Short mmCIF file of C-alpha atoms and ligand atoms in Angstrom, two decimals:
data_model
loop_
_atom_site.label_atom_id
_atom_site.label_comp_id
_atom_site.label_asym_id
_atom_site.label_seq_id
_atom_site.Cartn_x
_atom_site.Cartn_y
_atom_site.Cartn_z
CA UNK A 29 0.13 -0.05 -0.01
CA UNK A 30 2.68 2.50 1.09
CA UNK A 31 4.76 1.46 -1.92
CA UNK A 32 1.98 2.39 -4.46
CA UNK A 33 1.22 5.54 -2.60
CA UNK A 34 4.81 6.79 -2.61
CA UNK A 35 4.97 6.56 -6.37
CA UNK A 36 4.79 9.98 -8.26
CA UNK A 37 1.88 10.66 -10.62
CA UNK A 38 4.38 10.18 -13.57
CA UNK A 39 5.23 6.67 -12.48
CA UNK A 40 1.64 6.06 -11.68
CA UNK A 41 0.73 6.51 -15.13
CA UNK A 42 3.05 3.55 -15.93
CA UNK A 43 1.14 1.32 -13.59
CA UNK A 44 -2.34 2.41 -14.17
CA UNK A 45 -4.31 1.90 -17.53
CA UNK A 46 -4.14 4.90 -19.86
CA UNK A 47 -4.90 6.03 -23.27
CA UNK A 48 -1.68 4.69 -24.76
CA UNK A 49 -2.65 1.11 -23.95
CA UNK A 50 -4.42 1.25 -27.35
CA UNK A 51 -8.03 0.79 -26.99
CA UNK A 52 -9.07 4.43 -26.77
CA UNK A 53 -8.81 6.05 -30.12
CA UNK A 54 -11.14 9.24 -29.80
CA UNK A 55 -10.23 11.93 -27.23
CA UNK A 56 -13.64 13.66 -27.82
CA UNK A 57 -15.45 11.06 -25.85
CA UNK A 58 -15.04 10.06 -22.23
CA UNK A 59 -14.41 6.37 -22.59
CA UNK A 60 -13.94 5.43 -26.09
CA UNK A 61 -14.81 6.01 -29.77
CA UNK A 62 -18.29 7.69 -30.02
CA UNK A 63 -20.99 5.10 -29.68
CA UNK A 64 -24.55 5.55 -30.85
CA UNK A 65 -25.74 6.06 -27.48
CA UNK A 66 -27.03 9.31 -25.87
CA UNK A 67 -25.06 12.36 -26.51
CA UNK A 68 -22.07 10.42 -27.57
CA UNK A 69 -21.69 8.63 -24.21
CA UNK A 70 -19.88 5.35 -24.41
CA UNK A 71 -21.95 2.17 -24.67
CA UNK A 72 -21.86 -0.01 -21.68
CA UNK A 73 -21.42 -3.72 -22.21
CA UNK A 74 -21.67 -4.86 -18.61
CA UNK A 75 -20.82 -4.16 -14.97
CA UNK A 76 -19.45 -6.44 -12.35
CA UNK A 77 -18.17 -5.87 -8.93
CA UNK A 78 -16.46 -2.63 -8.68
CA UNK A 79 -15.93 -2.15 -12.48
CA UNK A 80 -17.83 -0.92 -15.38
CA UNK A 81 -17.02 -2.52 -18.68
CA UNK A 82 -17.67 -0.37 -21.80
CA UNK A 83 -18.40 -1.97 -25.20
CA UNK A 84 -14.97 -0.39 -26.44
CA UNK A 85 -12.20 0.18 -24.10
CA UNK A 86 -10.65 -1.04 -20.84
CA UNK A 87 -12.78 -1.48 -17.67
CA UNK A 88 -13.35 1.44 -15.50
CA UNK A 89 -12.98 1.34 -11.62
CA UNK A 90 -16.32 2.61 -10.22
CA UNK A 91 -15.53 5.21 -7.41
CA UNK A 92 -19.05 6.66 -7.26
CA UNK A 93 -21.63 4.00 -8.16
CA UNK A 94 -23.07 6.07 -10.50
CA UNK A 95 -24.82 8.86 -8.67
CA UNK A 96 -24.03 7.24 -5.38
CA UNK A 97 -26.22 4.41 -6.04
CA UNK A 98 -24.51 1.04 -6.45
CA UNK A 99 -23.65 0.38 -2.78
CA UNK A 100 -23.22 -3.42 -3.20
CA UNK A 101 -21.31 -3.15 -6.68
CA UNK A 102 -22.66 -4.55 -9.80
CA UNK A 103 -24.05 -7.86 -10.94
CA UNK A 104 -24.57 -9.60 -7.57
CA UNK A 105 -26.15 -12.91 -8.52
CA UNK A 106 -27.89 -13.11 -4.94
CA UNK A 107 -29.85 -9.95 -5.66
CA UNK A 108 -30.63 -10.78 -9.16
CA UNK A 109 -31.92 -14.20 -7.87
CA UNK A 110 -34.11 -12.40 -5.32
CA UNK A 111 -35.53 -10.06 -8.01
CA UNK A 112 -36.28 -12.91 -10.33
CA UNK A 113 -37.79 -15.05 -7.79
CA UNK A 114 -40.31 -12.19 -7.13
CA UNK A 115 -40.82 -11.71 -10.84
CA UNK A 116 -41.75 -15.43 -11.03
CA UNK A 117 -44.43 -15.07 -8.37
CA UNK A 118 -45.89 -11.85 -9.45
CA UNK A 119 -44.38 -8.88 -11.40
CA UNK A 120 -46.95 -6.26 -10.24
CA UNK A 121 -49.69 -5.77 -7.71
CA UNK A 122 -51.62 -2.62 -7.00
CA UNK A 123 -51.04 -1.48 -3.48
CA UNK A 124 -54.71 -0.43 -3.45
CA UNK A 125 -55.72 -4.21 -4.19
CA UNK A 126 -53.26 -6.36 -2.41
CA UNK A 127 -50.93 -6.61 0.47
CA UNK A 128 -47.63 -8.09 -0.68
CA UNK A 129 -44.94 -10.03 1.16
CA UNK A 130 -41.83 -8.12 0.04
CA UNK A 131 -43.42 -4.70 0.83
CA UNK A 132 -44.56 -5.91 4.25
CA UNK A 133 -41.26 -7.58 5.03
CA UNK A 134 -39.29 -4.50 3.85
CA UNK A 135 -41.36 -2.00 5.67
CA UNK A 136 -41.09 -4.06 8.90
CA UNK A 137 -37.33 -4.47 8.55
CA UNK A 138 -37.06 -0.56 7.91
CA UNK A 139 -39.23 0.38 10.82
CA UNK A 140 -37.11 -2.03 13.18
CA UNK A 141 -33.90 -0.46 11.66
CA UNK A 142 -34.97 2.81 13.20
CA UNK A 143 -35.79 1.27 16.56
CA UNK A 144 -39.49 1.79 15.75
CA UNK A 145 -38.81 5.73 15.65
CA UNK A 146 -40.03 5.61 12.27
CA UNK A 147 -43.48 3.96 11.99
CA UNK A 148 -44.85 3.86 8.48
CA UNK A 149 -43.23 3.45 5.21
CA UNK A 150 -44.23 4.24 1.49
CA UNK A 151 -42.13 2.59 -1.08
CA UNK A 152 -41.71 4.38 -4.34
CA UNK A 153 -39.19 4.72 -7.20
CA UNK A 154 -37.05 7.97 -7.06
CA UNK A 155 -35.84 10.25 -4.61
CA UNK A 156 -37.95 13.15 -5.91
CA UNK A 157 -41.00 11.01 -5.40
CA UNK A 158 -40.20 10.48 -1.80
CA UNK A 159 -39.33 14.40 -1.11
CA UNK A 160 -42.58 15.32 -3.05
CA UNK A 161 -44.57 12.84 -0.73
CA UNK A 162 -42.78 14.05 2.50
CA UNK A 163 -44.00 17.53 1.59
CA UNK A 164 -47.50 16.68 0.86
CA UNK A 165 -47.75 14.44 3.97
CA UNK A 166 -46.53 17.43 6.06
CA UNK A 167 -49.27 19.60 4.62
CA UNK A 168 -51.89 16.97 5.08
CA UNK A 169 -50.77 16.28 8.60
CA UNK A 170 -51.36 20.01 9.66
CA UNK A 171 -54.80 19.87 8.10
CA UNK A 172 -55.54 16.66 10.09
CA UNK A 173 -54.38 18.49 13.24
CA UNK A 174 -56.33 21.73 12.63
CA UNK A 175 -53.46 23.84 11.63
CA UNK A 176 -54.12 24.74 8.12
CA UNK A 177 -51.96 27.98 8.27
CA UNK A 178 -48.79 25.72 8.33
CA UNK A 179 -48.10 25.89 4.57
CA UNK A 180 -44.53 27.09 4.59
CA UNK A 181 -41.23 25.25 4.25
CA UNK A 182 -37.89 26.35 5.26
CA UNK A 183 -35.07 24.71 3.02
CA UNK A 184 -31.40 25.65 2.70
CA UNK A 185 -29.30 27.11 -0.06
CA UNK A 186 -26.79 24.84 -1.50
CA UNK A 187 -29.25 21.87 -1.44
CA UNK A 188 -30.71 19.41 -3.99
CA UNK A 189 -33.96 17.61 -3.18
CA UNK A 190 -35.03 16.57 -6.62
CA UNK A 191 -36.33 17.23 -10.08
CA UNK A 192 -40.17 17.44 -9.60
CA UNK A 193 -41.69 20.87 -8.94
CA UNK A 194 -42.07 20.45 -5.17
CA UNK A 195 -38.83 19.01 -4.61
CA UNK A 196 -37.11 21.39 -6.98
CA UNK A 197 -38.95 24.30 -5.18
CA UNK A 198 -37.19 23.03 -2.09
CA UNK A 199 -34.00 22.65 -3.72
CA UNK A 200 -31.50 25.62 -3.32
CA UNK A 201 -29.56 24.44 -6.48
CA UNK A 202 -29.21 27.57 -8.46
CA UNK A 203 -28.42 25.93 -11.90
CA UNK A 204 -31.11 23.16 -11.69
CA UNK A 205 -33.73 25.65 -10.64
CA UNK A 206 -32.84 28.52 -13.20
CA UNK A 207 -34.96 27.43 -16.26
CA UNK A 208 -37.95 26.61 -14.16
CA UNK A 209 -38.61 29.71 -12.13
CA UNK A 210 -42.09 30.06 -13.83
CA UNK A 211 -43.07 26.90 -12.38
CA UNK A 212 -41.65 26.92 -8.77
CA UNK A 213 -43.39 28.08 -5.71
CA UNK A 214 -40.99 30.50 -3.91
CA UNK A 215 -43.72 31.95 -1.87
CA UNK A 216 -43.88 28.39 -0.08
CA UNK A 217 -40.38 27.66 0.06
CA UNK A 218 -38.02 29.94 2.08
CA UNK A 219 -34.21 29.54 2.45
CA UNK A 220 -31.70 29.83 5.09
CA UNK A 221 -27.97 29.19 4.43
CA UNK A 222 -26.42 25.75 4.29
CA UNK A 223 -24.42 24.51 7.21
CA UNK A 224 -20.88 24.57 5.48
CA UNK A 225 -17.99 25.11 8.08
CA UNK A 226 -15.29 25.40 5.17
CA UNK A 227 -17.03 28.46 3.78
CA UNK A 228 -18.89 29.94 6.54
CA UNK A 229 -16.83 30.03 9.59
CA UNK A 230 -16.21 33.48 10.54
CA UNK A 231 -12.56 32.65 11.35
CA UNK A 232 -10.74 29.43 11.20
CA UNK A 233 -10.97 29.18 15.05
CA UNK A 234 -14.83 29.78 15.47
CA UNK A 235 -15.80 27.01 17.63
CA UNK A 236 -18.47 24.39 16.53
CA UNK A 237 -20.76 25.67 19.23
CA UNK A 238 -20.49 29.34 18.06
CA UNK A 239 -20.91 28.41 14.47
CA UNK A 240 -24.00 26.27 15.18
CA UNK A 241 -25.43 29.12 17.43
CA UNK A 242 -25.27 31.54 14.43
CA UNK A 243 -27.11 28.93 12.34
CA UNK A 244 -29.80 28.51 14.75
CA UNK A 245 -30.24 32.22 15.07
CA UNK A 246 -30.53 32.47 11.30
CA UNK A 247 -33.30 29.58 11.48
CA UNK A 248 -35.06 31.32 14.33
CA UNK A 249 -35.25 34.57 12.35
CA UNK A 250 -36.76 32.76 9.42
CA UNK A 251 -39.48 31.23 11.72
CA UNK A 252 -39.99 34.73 13.27
CA UNK A 253 -40.23 36.37 9.88
CA UNK A 254 -42.71 33.82 8.44
CA UNK A 255 -44.67 33.46 11.67
CA UNK A 256 -43.84 29.98 13.42
CA UNK A 257 -47.51 29.02 13.25
CA UNK A 258 -47.31 29.13 9.37
CA UNK A 259 -44.11 26.74 9.35
CA UNK A 260 -44.86 23.16 8.20
CA UNK A 261 -41.42 21.96 8.16
CA UNK A 262 -37.70 22.39 7.67
CA UNK A 263 -35.98 20.26 4.92
CA UNK A 264 -32.52 19.48 4.82
CA UNK A 265 -29.83 17.00 3.74
CA UNK A 266 -27.80 15.82 6.98
CA UNK A 267 -24.81 15.50 4.78
CA UNK A 268 -25.18 17.63 1.76
CA UNK A 269 -24.86 15.53 -1.51
CA UNK A 270 -24.35 16.72 -5.05
CA UNK A 271 -25.12 20.30 -4.31
CA UNK A 272 -21.97 20.81 -2.24
CA UNK A 273 -20.10 17.83 -2.44
CA UNK A 274 -20.48 15.61 0.75
CA UNK A 275 -20.65 18.28 3.36
CA UNK A 276 -21.57 16.96 6.82
CA UNK A 277 -23.10 19.42 9.20
CA UNK A 278 -21.16 20.75 11.99
CA UNK A 279 -21.41 18.87 15.22
CA UNK A 280 -24.61 19.71 17.13
CA UNK A 281 -26.30 21.31 14.21
CA UNK A 282 -28.81 18.70 13.41
CA UNK A 283 -29.83 18.42 17.05
CA UNK A 284 -30.13 22.20 17.26
CA UNK A 285 -32.38 22.40 14.11
CA UNK A 286 -34.65 19.71 15.56
CA UNK A 287 -35.04 21.46 18.79
CA UNK A 288 -36.03 24.70 16.84
CA UNK A 289 -38.57 22.68 14.93
CA UNK A 290 -39.95 20.97 17.90
CA UNK A 291 -40.17 24.38 19.80
CA UNK A 292 -42.43 25.72 16.99
CA UNK A 293 -44.25 22.80 16.37
CA UNK A 294 -42.98 22.23 12.88
CA UNK A 295 -41.73 18.90 11.17
CA UNK A 296 -38.16 18.11 10.57
CA UNK A 297 -37.91 16.64 7.12
CA UNK A 298 -34.57 14.69 6.34
CA UNK A 299 -33.48 14.12 2.79
CA UNK A 300 -31.30 11.02 3.07
CA UNK A 301 -31.66 10.26 -0.51
CA UNK A 302 -28.00 10.29 -1.19
CA UNK A 303 -26.31 10.17 2.36
CA UNK A 304 -28.79 7.67 3.77
CA UNK A 305 -28.97 3.83 3.75
CA UNK A 306 -25.43 3.31 5.22
CA UNK A 307 -23.52 5.64 2.95
CA UNK A 308 -22.17 7.65 5.96
CA UNK A 309 -21.39 4.64 8.16
CA UNK A 310 -24.65 4.25 10.02
CA UNK A 311 -27.60 2.92 8.13
CA UNK A 312 -29.71 6.30 8.64
CA UNK A 313 -27.39 9.32 8.66
CA UNK A 314 -29.51 10.70 11.57
CA UNK A 315 -28.27 7.85 13.70
CA UNK A 316 -24.85 9.20 13.62
CA UNK A 317 -25.87 12.40 15.16
CA UNK A 318 -26.33 13.20 18.87
CA UNK A 319 -29.44 14.53 20.46
CA UNK A 320 -28.91 17.71 22.11
CA UNK A 321 -28.98 16.39 25.58
CA UNK A 322 -29.37 12.77 24.79
CA UNK A 323 -27.24 9.92 26.35
CA UNK A 324 -23.87 8.79 24.91
CA UNK A 325 -24.54 6.75 21.78
CA UNK A 326 -28.43 7.59 21.92
CA UNK A 327 -30.60 6.76 18.98
CA UNK A 328 -29.67 10.05 16.98
CA UNK A 329 -31.56 12.99 15.94
CA UNK A 330 -34.88 11.48 14.83
CA UNK A 331 -36.60 13.17 12.09
CA UNK A 332 -40.40 13.49 11.60
CA UNK A 333 -40.08 12.39 7.87
CA UNK A 334 -37.41 10.90 6.06
CA UNK A 335 -36.67 10.22 2.38
CA UNK A 336 -34.35 7.50 1.36
CA UNK A 337 -33.44 6.25 -2.25
CA UNK A 338 -30.16 5.45 -4.00
CA UNK A 339 -28.51 2.87 -1.75
CA UNK A 340 -31.70 1.53 -0.65
CA UNK A 341 -31.86 -0.90 -3.59
CA UNK A 342 -28.37 -0.14 -4.87
CA UNK A 343 -29.55 0.27 -8.52
CA UNK A 344 -31.03 -3.26 -8.85
CA UNK A 345 -34.37 -1.68 -8.93
CA UNK A 346 -35.41 1.96 -8.85
CA UNK A 347 -36.43 2.29 -5.26
CA UNK A 348 -37.08 4.96 -2.74
CA UNK A 349 -39.02 5.39 0.45
CA UNK A 350 -40.76 7.92 2.65
CA UNK A 351 -40.57 6.87 6.47
CA UNK A 352 -42.94 8.56 8.61
CA UNK A 353 -42.08 9.25 12.33
CA UNK A 354 -44.19 8.65 15.42
CA UNK A 355 -45.83 12.22 15.58
CA UNK A 356 -47.42 12.09 12.00
CA UNK A 357 -48.04 8.17 12.02
CA UNK A 358 -49.63 8.41 15.53
CA UNK A 359 -52.15 10.75 14.30
CA UNK A 360 -52.87 8.63 11.17
CA UNK A 361 -53.23 5.54 13.36
CA UNK A 362 -55.25 7.07 16.14
CA UNK A 363 -57.69 9.01 13.74
CA UNK A 364 -57.62 6.69 10.88
CA UNK A 365 -56.32 9.25 8.55
CA UNK A 366 -55.25 8.03 5.13
CA UNK A 367 -52.61 10.11 3.04
CA UNK A 368 -54.11 11.39 -0.15
CA UNK A 369 -51.31 10.22 -2.46
CA UNK A 370 -50.43 7.43 -4.61
CA UNK A 371 -48.47 6.48 -7.50
CA UNK A 372 -49.29 3.46 -9.88
CA UNK A 373 -46.10 1.90 -9.09
CA UNK A 374 -46.11 2.72 -5.23
CA UNK A 375 -45.16 -0.37 -3.10
CA UNK A 376 -44.04 -2.20 -6.21
CA UNK A 377 -43.17 -5.75 -5.13
CA UNK A 378 -40.31 -6.20 -7.37
CA UNK A 379 -38.62 -2.84 -6.05
CA UNK A 380 -39.41 -4.05 -2.59
CA UNK A 381 -37.80 -7.38 -3.17
CA UNK A 382 -34.63 -5.78 -4.68
CA UNK A 383 -34.44 -3.41 -1.66
CA UNK A 384 -35.04 -6.22 0.87
CA UNK A 385 -32.37 -8.40 -0.65
CA UNK A 386 -29.74 -5.42 -0.75
CA UNK A 387 -30.44 -4.36 2.73
CA UNK A 388 -30.29 -8.07 4.10
CA UNK A 389 -27.03 -8.29 2.33
CA UNK A 390 -25.56 -5.18 3.76
CA UNK A 391 -26.77 -6.31 7.30
CA UNK A 392 -25.61 -10.04 6.89
CA UNK A 393 -22.24 -9.05 5.54
CA UNK A 394 -21.60 -6.42 8.11
CA UNK A 395 -20.94 -3.87 5.48
CA UNK A 396 -21.66 -0.73 7.72
CA UNK A 397 -18.48 -1.69 9.65
CA UNK A 398 -16.67 -1.86 6.37
CA UNK A 399 -17.92 1.52 5.22
CA UNK A 400 -16.67 3.14 8.43
CA UNK A 401 -13.19 1.39 8.22
CA UNK A 402 -12.70 2.03 4.46
CA UNK A 403 -14.00 5.38 4.89
CA UNK A 404 -11.30 6.24 7.44
CA UNK A 405 -8.73 5.00 5.14
CA UNK A 406 -10.25 6.91 2.31
CA UNK A 407 -10.16 10.04 4.35
CA UNK A 408 -6.50 9.34 5.44
CA UNK A 409 -5.34 9.00 2.03
CA UNK A 410 -7.39 11.81 0.44
CA UNK A 411 -5.79 14.06 3.07
CA UNK A 412 -2.30 12.75 2.68
CA UNK A 413 -2.23 12.88 -1.04
CA UNK A 414 -4.32 15.81 -1.78
CA UNK A 415 -4.35 17.93 1.35
CA UNK A 416 -1.40 20.06 0.38
CA UNK A 417 -2.43 20.48 -3.34
CA UNK A 418 -2.51 24.19 -3.94
CA UNK A 419 -5.88 23.81 -5.70
CA UNK A 420 -7.54 21.58 -3.21
CA UNK A 421 -9.39 23.87 -0.91
CA UNK A 422 -11.31 21.29 1.28
CA UNK A 423 -11.76 17.59 1.72
CA UNK A 424 -14.91 16.55 3.69
CA UNK A 425 -17.17 13.66 4.16
CA UNK A 426 -18.13 10.82 6.23
CA UNK A 427 -18.26 7.05 5.85
CA UNK A 428 -17.74 6.30 2.04
CA UNK A 429 -18.94 9.80 0.95
CA UNK A 430 -16.19 12.01 0.40
CA UNK A 431 -15.82 15.34 -1.56
CA UNK A 432 -12.83 17.26 -2.67
CA UNK A 433 -13.52 21.05 -3.44
CA UNK A 434 -11.13 22.71 -5.94
CA UNK A 435 -10.11 26.30 -5.58
CA UNK A 436 -8.09 28.92 -7.62
CA UNK A 437 -6.59 30.33 -4.45
CA UNK A 438 -6.30 28.16 -1.27
CA UNK A 439 -5.76 31.19 1.16
CA UNK A 440 -8.67 33.11 -0.15
CA UNK A 441 -10.92 30.13 -1.25
CA UNK A 442 -11.63 31.83 -4.44
CA UNK A 443 -13.30 29.40 -6.73
CA UNK A 444 -12.58 28.93 -10.31
CA UNK A 445 -14.79 30.57 -13.20
CA UNK A 446 -17.59 28.28 -13.77
CA UNK A 447 -16.89 28.34 -17.56
CA UNK A 448 -13.57 26.50 -16.98
CA UNK A 449 -15.62 23.45 -15.80
CA UNK A 450 -12.70 22.44 -13.70
CA UNK A 451 -14.69 19.60 -11.95
CA UNK A 452 -15.64 18.19 -15.16
CA UNK A 453 -12.05 18.26 -16.43
CA UNK A 454 -11.13 16.31 -13.45
CA UNK A 455 -13.94 13.84 -14.00
CA UNK A 456 -13.09 13.48 -17.73
CA UNK A 457 -9.29 13.09 -16.99
CA UNK A 458 -10.10 10.52 -14.28
CA UNK A 459 -12.21 8.41 -16.55
CA UNK A 460 -10.30 8.84 -19.69
CA UNK A 461 -6.71 8.75 -18.63
CA UNK A 462 -6.88 6.76 -15.32
CA UNK A 463 -9.96 4.77 -15.73
CA UNK A 464 -11.74 5.63 -12.60
CA UNK A 465 -15.21 7.07 -12.43
CA UNK A 466 -15.91 9.83 -9.90
CA UNK A 467 -18.89 12.31 -9.58
CA UNK A 468 -18.41 15.94 -10.35
CA UNK A 469 -20.41 18.94 -9.58
CA UNK A 470 -20.38 22.72 -9.49
CA UNK A 471 -22.04 25.36 -7.29
CA UNK A 472 -20.30 24.57 -3.82
CA UNK A 473 -19.02 28.06 -3.35
CA UNK A 474 -22.34 29.54 -3.98
CA UNK A 475 -24.06 31.36 -6.83
CA UNK A 476 -23.26 28.45 -9.34
CA UNK A 477 -19.51 28.91 -8.63
CA UNK A 478 -17.26 26.18 -7.01
CA UNK A 479 -16.11 22.83 -8.24
CA UNK A 480 -16.10 19.44 -6.59
CA UNK A 481 -15.79 15.81 -7.10
CA UNK A 482 -17.43 13.17 -5.09
CA UNK A 483 -15.97 9.71 -4.12
CA UNK A 484 -18.62 7.17 -3.14
CA UNK A 485 -17.55 3.58 -3.62
CA UNK A 486 -19.55 0.51 -2.82
CA UNK A 487 -19.69 -0.60 0.64
CA UNK A 488 -17.97 -3.81 -0.31
CA UNK A 489 -14.89 -1.82 -1.47
CA UNK A 490 -11.32 -3.23 -0.25
CA UNK A 491 -8.54 -1.34 1.34
CA UNK A 492 -6.58 -2.26 -1.93
CA UNK A 493 -9.14 -0.66 -4.13
CA UNK A 494 -9.54 2.32 -1.99
CA UNK A 495 -5.81 2.95 -2.41
CA UNK A 496 -6.08 2.49 -6.22
CA UNK A 497 -9.06 5.05 -6.26
CA UNK A 498 -7.06 7.55 -4.52
CA UNK A 499 -4.05 7.07 -6.57
CA UNK A 500 -5.94 7.40 -9.80
CA UNK A 501 -7.79 10.39 -8.54
CA UNK A 502 -4.56 11.99 -7.63
CA UNK A 503 -3.23 11.48 -11.07
CA UNK A 504 -6.16 13.08 -12.72
CA UNK A 505 -6.06 16.10 -10.36
CA UNK A 506 -2.32 16.61 -11.10
CA UNK A 507 -2.90 16.23 -14.71
CA UNK A 508 -5.69 18.88 -14.85
CA UNK A 509 -4.02 21.54 -12.84
CA UNK A 510 -0.59 21.15 -14.59
CA UNK A 511 -2.39 21.88 -17.78
CA UNK A 512 -4.63 24.79 -16.53
C1 LIG B 17 -30.19 14.68 -1.69
C2 LIG B 17 -31.00 14.33 -2.92
N1 LIG B 17 -32.38 14.32 -2.75
C3 LIG B 17 -33.14 14.01 -3.89
C4 LIG B 17 -32.74 13.70 -5.09
C5 LIG B 17 -33.68 13.32 -6.09
O1 LIG B 17 -33.72 11.84 -6.25
P1 LIG B 17 -34.01 11.17 -7.77
O2 LIG B 17 -33.02 11.71 -8.75
O3 LIG B 17 -34.05 9.89 -7.66
O4 LIG B 17 -35.34 11.75 -7.99
C6 LIG B 17 -31.31 13.45 -5.15
C7 LIG B 17 -30.68 12.96 -6.37
O5 LIG B 17 -29.59 13.02 -6.71
C8 LIG B 17 -30.48 13.70 -4.06
O6 LIG B 17 -29.26 13.78 -4.29
#
């Protein structure tokens, strides 16, 4: 391990596959000669384990599971068998007509995984659907409880909650919102700043407590401005995904936000679409947080509503879920209320079978422990190999969810001009020259500026492959900034 890490980028080029190996002939495409697929993207032949296999060109090490999805890696026969077995029994059943075993078993399993803090589950197919459902259930909950004025949501800058109109209205992602302003509902979605210690601490030695106190004051001011009795909920990602590049909240922040919500009777809605289902080292990201005055190792900062997706079924089916906490589920149970919401494919048995098989595998194989162990190695190597790079401003993350932010000036944190597409250049160099796939994004410095890449390998990753991922990423970073 140490040997590989001590080699220079130049010599790394000799040990890592690169363009001169002969199978890449067109530098205008990412992975090989233009295929007939979408937008000149390479055509994929297969994916197995930690590798993608394009139709033309060498295999590519998967360091991001697509968009943080493939938590078990690719082509697992046990999961495929579970999906096929379900398909052989029945391929579809309307949730309005039948109870199905996979949905029942998955829901029970999920509820148990929260120590029964979450009490109801709706299974859907995308993160956007789960967020949309959370927003609607919050509104309906306040109708049931005689508080119809609670129609405002407070969400954050530098966030992404999905592509549908409610979820996009909640999102603070400037670029993704821009073309659709005419359809969004800004009068219902209000914004506070993200919790991003790297960019927002007043001084490098502002304490966590002081930093969180400023955030809480800002949130309190938003409640006061709107009238606390009009706020339905606060929506946030416990660890911000693609919008900021794996930014965990400062210690104590989540608990403090929950306390503000509780004080004002608003719901805490956690978007764990990207950071949840094990990605940060606990099954639910909120389980890795401490209650404000809770006991050591308590159950974490329990949300009222929670959205999960991505790692839920690891890409073996399109799966997401809305988990409903005791406050809302209790009213539904006691008063026989039914959520006025439903998709044709809600509670799809095949989706549930896939998610159940993935989650059982994560549990059976003790993969959360591996996420924590390999996550610590990934963090150490990223810091050792990139921490001193003049264009690396910040390295942050949790578990197997790590972001690297690039800056023009390390001292002032000045970002690159968006038009340079620095993160995209790194992503392209990584895949083209060094055969590793990472996820890139822009906007982490605010106003559409700022570049980052995200590293999110499967939970089954080995130390050897973590070393290889970092080595290849370092080579790509060096190559891009040498040329800039
Ligand atoms: C944090 C977060 N929320 C919601 C979504 C939307 O999920 P989907 O793309 O599955 O609709 C995403 C997608 O990237 C996400 O990262």
